[in-house]
Coordinates of C-alpha atoms (C1' of nucleotides) in Angstrom, one line a residue:
Chain A
X35 CA 123.1 107.0 111.1
X36 CA 122.7 108.2 107.5
X37 CA 119.3 106.5 107.2
X38 CA 118.0 107.8 110.5
X39 CA 119.1 111.3 109.7
X40 CA 117.4 111.0 106.3
X41 CA 114.3 109.8 108.1
X42 CA 114.4 112.7 110.4
X43 CA 114.7 115.2 107.6
X44 CA 111.9 113.5 105.8
X45 CA 109.8 113.6 108.9
X46 CA 110.8 117.2 109.4
X47 CA 109.7 118.2 105.9
X48 CA 106.4 116.3 105.9
X49 CA 103.8 118.0 108.1
X50 CA 102.4 115.9 110.9
X51 CA 98.7 115.2 111.4
X52 CA 97.9 116.5 107.9
X53 CA 94.3 115.4 108.1
X54 CA 93.6 117.3 111.3
X55 CA 95.8 120.3 111.0
X56 CA 93.9 121.4 107.9
X57 CA 90.8 122.0 110.0
X58 CA 92.6 123.2 113.1
X59 CA 93.0 126.8 114.0
X60 CA 96.8 126.5 114.4
X61 CA 96.6 125.5 118.1
X62 CA 98.4 122.2 117.4
X63 CA 101.2 124.2 115.9
X64 CA 102.9 124.1 119.3
X65 CA 103.1 120.4 119.3
X66 CA 104.4 120.4 115.7
X67 CA 107.1 122.9 116.5
X68 CA 108.1 121.0 119.6
X69 CA 108.6 117.9 117.5
X70 CA 110.4 119.8 114.8
X71 CA 112.7 121.5 117.3
X72 CA 113.4 118.1 118.9
X73 CA 114.2 116.7 115.5
X74 CA 116.5 119.5 114.7
X75 CA 118.4 119.2 117.9
X76 CA 118.5 115.4 117.6
X77 CA 119.9 115.8 114.1
X78 CA 122.6 118.4 114.6
X79 CA 123.9 117.1 118.0
X80 CA 124.6 113.7 119.3
X81 CA 122.2 112.2 121.9
X82 CA 124.8 112.4 124.6
X83 CA 125.2 116.1 123.9
X84 CA 121.5 116.4 123.9
X85 CA 121.2 114.9 127.4
X86 CA 124.0 117.2 128.6
X87 CA 122.3 120.2 127.2
X88 CA 119.1 119.2 128.9
X89 CA 120.7 119.1 132.3
X90 CA 122.9 122.1 131.6
X91 CA 119.9 124.3 130.8
X92 CA 117.5 122.6 133.2
X93 CA 114.9 123.0 130.6
X94 CA 111.5 121.6 131.7
X95 CA 110.4 121.3 128.1
X96 CA 113.0 118.7 127.4
X97 CA 112.3 117.1 130.7
X98 CA 108.8 116.6 129.6
X99 CA 110.0 114.9 126.5
X100 CA 112.8 113.0 128.1
X101 CA 111.6 112.4 131.6
X102 CA 113.6 109.2 132.0
X103 CA 116.8 111.1 131.3
X104 CA 116.7 112.5 134.8
X105 CA 119.0 110.8 137.3
X106 CA 116.7 111.7 140.2
X107 CA 114.2 109.0 139.3
X108 CA 115.8 106.1 141.0
X109 CA 112.9 105.3 143.2
X110 CA 110.7 104.7 140.2
X111 CA 112.6 101.5 139.4
X112 CA 114.1 100.5 142.6
X113 CA 110.9 100.7 144.6
X114 CA 109.2 98.5 142.0
X115 CA 110.8 95.5 143.6
X116 CA 109.0 96.2 146.8
X117 CA 105.7 95.4 145.2
X118 CA 104.4 92.3 146.9
X119 CA 102.6 90.8 144.0
X120 CA 104.6 88.8 141.5
X121 CA 107.7 89.3 143.5
X122 CA 109.4 86.2 142.2
X123 CA 109.2 87.2 138.6
X124 CA 110.0 90.7 139.6
X125 CA 113.2 90.0 141.3
X126 CA 114.6 88.5 138.1
X127 CA 113.6 91.6 136.1
X128 CA 115.1 94.1 138.6
X129 CA 118.6 93.1 137.5
X130 CA 117.8 93.7 133.9
X131 CA 116.1 97.0 134.7
X132 CA 119.2 98.3 136.5
X133 CA 121.3 97.2 133.6
X134 CA 119.1 98.9 131.0
X135 CA 118.8 101.9 133.2
X136 CA 122.6 102.3 133.4
X137 CA 122.8 101.9 129.6
X138 CA 120.1 104.4 129.1
X139 CA 122.4 107.2 130.2
X140 CA 124.6 106.8 127.1
X141 CA 122.5 107.2 124.0
X142 CA 120.4 104.1 124.3
X143 CA 117.0 105.9 124.4
X144 CA 117.5 107.6 121.1
X145 CA 117.7 104.3 119.3
X146 CA 114.5 103.1 120.7
X147 CA 113.0 106.5 120.2
X148 CA 113.8 106.6 116.6
X149 CA 112.6 103.1 116.0
X150 CA 109.3 103.8 117.7
X151 CA 109.0 107.0 115.7
X152 CA 109.7 105.1 112.5
X153 CA 107.2 102.5 113.4
X154 CA 104.5 105.1 114.2
X155 CA 105.2 106.7 110.9
X156 CA 104.9 103.5 109.0
X157 CA 101.6 102.7 110.7
X158 CA 100.2 106.1 110.0
X159 CA 101.3 105.8 106.4
X160 CA 99.4 102.5 106.1
X161 CA 96.5 104.0 107.8
X162 CA 96.5 106.9 105.3
X163 CA 96.7 104.5 102.4
X164 CA 93.8 102.6 103.8
X165 CA 91.8 105.7 104.2
X166 CA 92.6 106.8 100.7
X167 CA 91.4 103.7 99.0
X168 CA 88.2 103.2 101.1
X169 CA 85.5 105.3 99.4
X170 CA 83.1 105.7 102.3
X171 CA 84.8 107.2 105.3
X172 CA 82.3 108.5 107.9
X173 CA 84.9 110.1 110.1
X174 CA 88.6 110.8 110.0
X175 CA 88.8 108.9 113.2
X176 CA 91.4 106.2 113.5
X177 CA 88.9 103.6 114.8
X178 CA 86.3 104.6 112.3
X179 CA 88.8 104.2 109.4
X180 CA 89.3 100.6 110.4
X181 CA 85.6 100.0 110.9
X182 CA 84.7 101.5 107.6
X183 CA 87.5 99.4 106.0
X184 CA 86.0 96.3 107.6
X185 CA 82.5 97.2 106.3
X186 CA 83.8 98.0 102.9
X187 CA 85.7 94.7 102.7
X188 CA 82.6 92.8 103.8
X189 CA 80.6 94.6 101.1
X190 CA 83.2 93.7 98.5
X191 CA 83.2 90.1 99.5
X192 CA 79.4 90.0 99.4
X193 CA 79.4 91.6 96.0
X194 CA 82.0 89.1 94.7
X195 CA 80.1 86.2 96.1
X196 CA 76.8 87.4 94.6
X197 CA 78.4 88.1 91.2
X198 CA 80.1 84.7 91.2
X199 CA 76.9 82.7 92.0
X200 CA 75.0 84.8 89.5
X201 CA 77.7 84.0 86.9
X202 CA 77.3 80.3 87.6
X203 CA 73.5 80.6 87.6
X204 CA 73.3 82.5 84.4
X205 CA 76.1 80.5 82.7
X206 CA 74.6 77.3 83.7
X207 CA 72.0 77.4 81.0
X208 CA 74.5 78.5 78.5
X209 CA 76.8 75.7 79.5
X210 CA 74.1 73.1 79.6
X211 CA 72.9 74.2 76.2
X212 CA 76.5 74.3 74.9
X213 CA 77.1 70.8 76.3
X214 CA 73.9 69.6 74.8
X215 CA 75.0 70.9 71.4
X216 CA 78.5 69.4 71.8
X217 CA 77.0 66.1 72.7
X218 CA 75.0 66.0 69.5
X219 CA 75.9 63.3 67.0
X220 CA 77.1 64.5 63.6
X221 CA 74.0 63.4 61.8
X222 CA 72.0 65.4 64.3
X223 CA 74.2 68.3 63.6
X224 CA 73.3 67.8 59.9
X225 CA 69.7 68.0 60.9
X226 CA 70.3 71.1 63.0
X227 CA 71.8 72.9 60.0
X228 CA 68.4 72.9 58.4
X229 CA 66.0 75.8 58.9
X230 CA 64.5 75.8 62.3
X231 CA 63.7 79.3 63.5
X232 CA 60.5 81.1 62.6
X233 CA 59.4 84.4 64.3
X234 CA 56.0 85.9 63.8
X235 CA 55.3 89.2 65.4
X236 CA 51.9 90.7 65.7
X237 CA 50.7 94.0 67.1
X238 CA 50.4 92.7 70.7
X239 CA 52.9 89.8 70.9
X240 CA 55.5 87.8 69.1
X241 CA 55.5 84.1 68.1
X242 CA 58.7 82.2 67.6
X243 CA 58.9 78.8 66.1
X244 CA 62.1 76.8 66.7
X245 CA 62.5 73.5 64.8
X246 CA 65.4 71.4 65.9
X247 CA 66.4 67.8 66.6
X248 CA 64.9 66.4 69.7
X249 CA 67.1 66.1 72.7
X250 CA 66.3 65.2 76.4
X251 CA 66.4 68.3 78.5
X252 CA 66.8 70.7 75.5
X253 CA 63.3 72.1 75.9
X254 CA 63.7 72.5 79.6
X255 CA 67.0 74.4 79.2
X256 CA 65.5 76.6 76.5
X257 CA 62.5 77.5 78.6
X258 CA 64.9 78.2 81.5
X259 CA 67.0 80.4 79.4
X260 CA 63.9 82.3 78.1
X261 CA 62.8 82.8 81.7
X262 CA 66.2 83.9 82.7
X263 CA 65.9 86.6 80.0
X264 CA 62.9 88.0 81.8
X265 CA 60.3 86.6 79.3
X266 CA 57.3 85.1 81.0
X267 CA 56.3 81.9 79.3
X268 CA 52.6 81.5 79.1
X269 CA 52.2 78.8 76.5
X270 CA 54.8 76.2 75.9
X271 CA 53.8 73.3 73.7
X272 CA 56.2 70.6 72.9
X273 CA 54.9 68.7 69.9
X274 CA 56.0 65.6 68.1
X275 CA 58.0 64.3 71.0
Chain B
X231 CA 80.3 105.0 136.7
X232 CA 78.3 101.9 136.1
X233 CA 79.3 101.7 132.5
X234 CA 83.0 102.2 133.2
X235 CA 82.9 99.5 135.8
X236 CA 81.2 97.2 133.3
X237 CA 83.9 98.0 130.8
X238 CA 86.5 97.2 133.4
X239 CA 84.9 93.9 134.2
X240 CA 84.6 93.1 130.6
X241 CA 88.2 94.1 130.0
X242 CA 89.1 92.0 133.0
X243 CA 87.3 88.9 131.7
X244 CA 88.6 89.1 128.2
X245 CA 92.3 88.2 128.0
X246 CA 94.6 90.9 126.5
X247 CA 96.6 90.3 123.4
X248 CA 94.9 87.0 122.7
X249 CA 96.5 86.7 119.3
X250 CA 100.0 86.9 120.7
X251 CA 99.7 85.2 124.0
X252 CA 98.7 82.0 122.2
X253 CA 102.1 81.9 120.5
X254 CA 104.1 83.3 123.4
X255 CA 105.7 81.2 126.1
X256 CA 103.8 82.9 128.9
X257 CA 106.4 85.6 129.3
X258 CA 103.8 88.4 128.9
X259 CA 101.8 87.0 131.8
X260 CA 103.5 89.6 134.0
X261 CA 102.0 92.5 132.0
X262 CA 98.7 90.8 132.0
X263 CA 98.7 90.3 135.7
X264 CA 99.7 93.9 136.2
X265 CA 96.8 95.2 134.2
X266 CA 94.4 92.8 135.9
X267 CA 95.6 93.9 139.4
X268 CA 95.2 97.5 138.4
X269 CA 91.7 96.8 137.0
X270 CA 90.7 95.1 140.2
X271 CA 91.9 97.9 142.4
X272 CA 90.3 100.5 140.1
X273 CA 87.0 98.6 140.3
X274 CA 86.7 98.1 144.0
X275 CA 88.0 101.5 145.2
X276 CA 87.4 105.0 144.0
X277 CA 90.1 106.8 142.2
X278 CA 90.7 109.2 145.1
X279 CA 91.1 106.3 147.4
X280 CA 93.4 104.7 144.9
X281 CA 95.6 107.7 144.9
X282 CA 95.6 107.8 148.7
X283 CA 96.5 104.2 148.8
X284 CA 99.3 104.8 146.4
X285 CA 100.9 107.4 148.6
X286 CA 100.1 105.6 151.8
X287 CA 101.9 102.5 150.6
X288 CA 104.6 104.3 148.6
X289 CA 104.4 101.6 146.1
X290 CA 106.8 101.8 143.2
X291 CA 104.7 99.6 141.0
X292 CA 101.7 102.0 141.1
X293 CA 104.1 104.9 140.7
X294 CA 105.1 103.4 137.4
X295 CA 101.5 103.1 136.4
X296 CA 100.4 106.5 137.8
X297 CA 103.5 108.6 137.6
X298 CA 101.5 111.8 137.3
X299 CA 99.8 111.1 140.6
X300 CA 102.9 112.2 142.4
X301 CA 102.8 115.8 143.7
X302 CA 106.6 116.1 143.4
X303 CA 106.5 116.7 139.6
X304 CA 105.7 120.4 139.6
X305 CA 108.7 121.4 137.6
X306 CA 107.6 119.3 134.7
X307 CA 104.8 121.7 133.8
X308 CA 105.8 124.9 135.3
X309 CA 109.2 125.0 133.7
X310 CA 107.7 124.4 130.4
X311 CA 106.9 128.1 130.2
X312 CA 110.6 128.9 130.3
X313 CA 111.0 127.4 126.9
X314 CA 111.9 130.3 124.6
X315 CA 110.4 129.0 121.4
X316 CA 106.7 129.9 120.8
X317 CA 106.5 131.8 124.0
X318 CA 103.4 133.8 122.9
X319 CA 101.3 130.8 122.2
X320 CA 102.7 129.1 125.2
X321 CA 101.7 131.8 127.7
X322 CA 98.1 131.2 126.8
X323 CA 98.4 127.5 127.4
X324 CA 100.2 127.8 130.7
X325 CA 97.0 129.0 132.4
X326 CA 95.1 126.0 131.2
X327 CA 97.9 123.7 132.1
X328 CA 97.9 124.9 135.6
X329 CA 94.2 124.5 135.9
X330 CA 94.1 121.0 134.5
X331 CA 97.1 120.2 136.7
X332 CA 95.2 121.4 139.8
X333 CA 92.2 119.3 138.7
X334 CA 94.4 116.3 138.0
X335 CA 94.9 115.8 141.7
X336 CA 91.4 114.7 142.3
X337 CA 90.5 111.8 140.1
X338 CA 90.9 113.5 136.7
X339 CA 93.7 111.3 135.4
X340 CA 91.8 108.1 135.8
X341 CA 89.1 109.4 133.5
X342 CA 91.5 110.1 130.7
X343 CA 93.3 106.8 131.5
X344 CA 90.1 104.8 131.2
X345 CA 89.2 106.6 128.0
X346 CA 92.5 105.9 126.5
X347 CA 92.4 102.3 127.6
X348 CA 88.9 102.0 126.1
X349 CA 90.1 103.6 122.9
X350 CA 93.1 101.2 122.6
X351 CA 90.8 98.3 123.2
X352 CA 88.4 99.3 120.5
X353 CA 91.3 99.9 118.1
X354 CA 92.8 96.5 118.9
X355 CA 89.4 94.8 118.5
X356 CA 89.0 96.4 115.1
X357 CA 92.5 95.3 114.2
X358 CA 91.7 91.7 115.3
X359 CA 88.5 91.7 113.2
X360 CA 90.5 93.0 110.3
X361 CA 93.1 90.3 110.7
X362 CA 90.4 87.7 111.0
X363 CA 88.7 88.5 107.7
X364 CA 91.9 88.9 105.7
X365 CA 92.8 85.5 104.4
X366 CA 96.5 86.1 103.7
X367 CA 98.4 87.4 106.6
X368 CA 102.1 87.2 106.2
X369 CA 103.0 88.2 109.8
X370 CA 101.0 89.0 112.9
X371 CA 102.7 92.3 112.8
X372 CA 100.5 95.4 113.2
X373 CA 101.9 97.1 110.2
X374 CA 101.8 94.0 108.2
X375 CA 98.2 93.5 108.9
X376 CA 97.3 96.8 107.5
X377 CA 99.6 96.2 104.5
X378 CA 98.0 92.8 103.8
X379 CA 94.6 94.4 104.2
X380 CA 95.5 97.0 101.6
X381 CA 96.8 94.4 99.2
X382 CA 93.8 92.2 99.7
X383 CA 91.4 95.1 99.1
X384 CA 93.3 96.0 95.9
X385 CA 93.0 92.4 94.8
X386 CA 89.3 92.3 95.6
X387 CA 88.8 95.6 93.6
X388 CA 90.7 94.2 90.7
X389 CA 88.7 91.0 90.7
X390 CA 85.5 92.9 90.9
X391 CA 86.5 95.1 88.0
X392 CA 87.5 92.2 85.9
X393 CA 84.3 90.3 86.6
X394 CA 82.2 93.3 85.9
X395 CA 83.8 94.0 82.5
X396 CA 83.5 90.4 81.7
X397 CA 79.9 90.4 82.7
X398 CA 79.2 93.4 80.6
X399 CA 81.0 91.8 77.7
X400 CA 79.2 88.5 77.9
X401 CA 75.9 89.8 79.1
X402 CA 75.7 92.6 76.8
X403 CA 72.8 91.1 74.8
X404 CA 71.1 90.1 78.0
X405 CA 71.4 93.5 79.5
X406 CA 70.1 95.1 76.3
X407 CA 67.1 92.9 76.4
X408 CA 66.7 93.5 80.1
X409 CA 66.8 97.2 79.6
X410 CA 64.3 97.0 76.7
X411 CA 62.0 95.1 79.0
X412 CA 62.5 97.5 81.9
X413 CA 61.8 100.5 79.6
X414 CA 58.4 99.1 78.7
X415 CA 55.3 101.2 79.5
X416 CA 52.8 99.9 82.0
X417 CA 50.2 99.2 79.3
X418 CA 52.7 97.2 77.4
X419 CA 53.4 95.3 80.6
X420 CA 49.8 94.5 80.7
X421 CA 50.0 93.2 77.2
X422 CA 53.0 91.2 78.1
X423 CA 51.1 89.4 80.8
X424 CA 49.0 87.8 78.2
X425 CA 49.9 84.4 76.7
X426 CA 52.7 84.9 74.3
X427 CA 54.9 81.7 74.1
X428 CA 54.1 78.8 71.9
X429 CA 56.6 75.9 71.3
X430 CA 56.0 73.2 68.8
X431 CA 58.6 70.5 68.6
X432 CA 58.7 68.0 65.8
X433 CA 61.0 65.0 65.2
X434 CA 63.7 67.1 63.6
X435 CA 63.3 70.6 65.0
X436 CA 61.4 72.8 67.4
X437 CA 59.2 75.8 66.6
X438 CA 58.6 78.5 69.2
X439 CA 56.1 81.3 68.8
X440 CA 56.5 84.4 70.9
X441 CA 53.7 86.9 71.0
X442 CA 54.6 90.2 72.7
X443 CA 54.1 93.9 72.3
X444 CA 56.1 95.5 69.6
X445 CA 59.2 97.4 70.6
X446 CA 62.0 98.9 68.5
X447 CA 65.1 96.7 68.7
X448 CA 63.4 93.9 70.6
X449 CA 63.5 91.5 67.7
X450 CA 67.1 92.3 67.0
X451 CA 68.1 91.7 70.6
X452 CA 66.1 88.5 70.8
X453 CA 67.8 87.2 67.7
X454 CA 71.1 88.2 69.1
X455 CA 70.4 86.4 72.3
X456 CA 69.3 83.3 70.5
X457 CA 72.5 83.4 68.5
X458 CA 74.5 84.0 71.7
X459 CA 72.9 80.8 73.0
X460 CA 74.5 78.9 70.2
X461 CA 71.3 78.4 68.2
X462 CA 71.7 79.1 64.5
X463 CA 68.8 81.1 63.2
X464 CA 67.7 80.0 59.8
X465 CA 64.3 81.6 59.5
X466 CA 63.3 84.7 61.3
X467 CA 60.1 86.3 60.3
X468 CA 58.9 89.4 61.9
X469 CA 55.2 89.7 61.2
X470 CA 52.6 92.4 61.8
X471 CA 55.2 95.1 62.5
Chain C
dC38 C1' 122.6 91.6 122.6
dA39 C1' 120.7 94.5 119.2
dG40 C1' 116.6 95.2 117.1
dT41 C1' 111.6 95.1 117.0
dA42 C1' 107.1 95.5 118.4
dC43 C1' 103.6 96.5 121.6
dA44 C1' 101.1 98.4 125.6
dC45 C1' 101.1 101.9 128.6
dG46 C1' 100.3 106.6 130.7
dT47 C1' 100.3 111.4 129.8
dG48 C1' 100.2 116.1 127.6
dA49 C1' 98.0 118.5 124.1
dC50 C1' 94.1 119.6 121.4
dG51 C1' 89.5 119.9 119.3
dC52 C1' 84.5 119.7 119.6
Chain D
dT85 C1' 83.7 122.3 130.0
dG86 C1' 84.4 117.6 129.7
dC87 C1' 85.2 113.9 126.8
dG88 C1' 87.4 111.6 122.9
dT89 C1' 91.5 111.2 120.1
dC90 C1' 96.2 111.4 119.0
dA91 C1' 101.4 111.7 119.3
dC92 C1' 104.8 110.9 122.2
dG93 C1' 108.5 108.6 125.0
dT94 C1' 109.3 104.8 127.7
dG95 C1' 109.3 100.0 129.8
dT96 C1' 109.2 95.4 128.6
dA97 C1' 108.9 91.1 126.2
dC98 C1' 110.2 88.4 122.2
dT99 C1' 113.7 86.9 118.7

DNA sequence: CAGTACACGTGACGC
DNA sequence: TGCGTCACGTGTACT
């Protein structure tokens, strides 16, 4: 009971439909006040007393909120058995319905009501969180939020996939070059420590000489890397091989 | 009318709550059959005839589905004016309520009913799509689906951010070279289209000549890139600059 | 059996 | 003005 009261107070303090009431002209204030009044009454008096008060005052407003609290609705449930279709399944349920209906007159509905209210609040909170982290929201619509979320997630997945395969594609040359270097013999490493780069730059272009130990596939990976850097290779002569 | 009937047929053909009926023991078949029967009746007869049929048969099942179709509910709306709170705003709404109530007796409720049903279907479809693309779903719960979706999106964003900053860290030299190339003037691009690469490979090393248009910082980024590739630069001569 | 979750219809409200 | 959307309470099935 403590928790439910706390939930009620919390729900009472936080305004409802915050995203829509900001743009509304106060017309939905009626619904808000209705809910607030209901919450206040539900908090300060017991559900049984609430039902008594409903019938004592004969208030149509509470009847619209608690229509099942009326005792003059027996035909709604009893006549349901007379429905021809699915009568076999229905006969079994009629007993339970009467039982739940008899229980409904002693505080049962408030439990389910509070649970449902709590559930709705949770769902709306999740929806608000979802709406807050999705950058592109076309409309404040509930369905549109989910749609935009789906689109955003697909876009994120696509970006991740593209980045991953680009990472592997770009890193492939590095790795192949690294592996080629790691597979070098020590004596070849000694050779590699000798001077091997020579860059000559003219007014219109640049000429780079690289002298290193011969290795199968090394030239290919080097040219691939240079192309991956955006440099168009026009002349590529491999000499002394 | 054509579209609504098509929607009804489509809704009739597609099973409801497909995700839960697979794991249920067939107990929800009753609800499904109820909806299907309602859809069939709504499809083959007009709403007005449907209301007539309801009253002619006095069927409790349809009363539970169309409770507002009863004419013996007048106190529900009329007594709402007697509610003391917010009487000023309420007086203005009472006129509209009476008008809508009088219209409700001639096929108006079915419109709203169908719209609401369509909206629920759309929302559930979006929810199913969301559940289908989220890999980790702890429970089939509606709230949990949104929660898992939020967590998954946060995880995706985290992964994208990490990959991006790693990309910028590793590919800094590449990007700087790319940017330098992208900032080239068109005439320089023309120069770049001329032959510029020359690779000579000997027994011990390889010599590459690159001839390109001069650009501030280009040689530096090139050397950085070559060093990033693991090639130790021993001789780097920039000529004609 | 109490709790939970969902679908349903309906009133209210905004565009 | 009608149509779309939402919150609400309730019935019902599942655990």
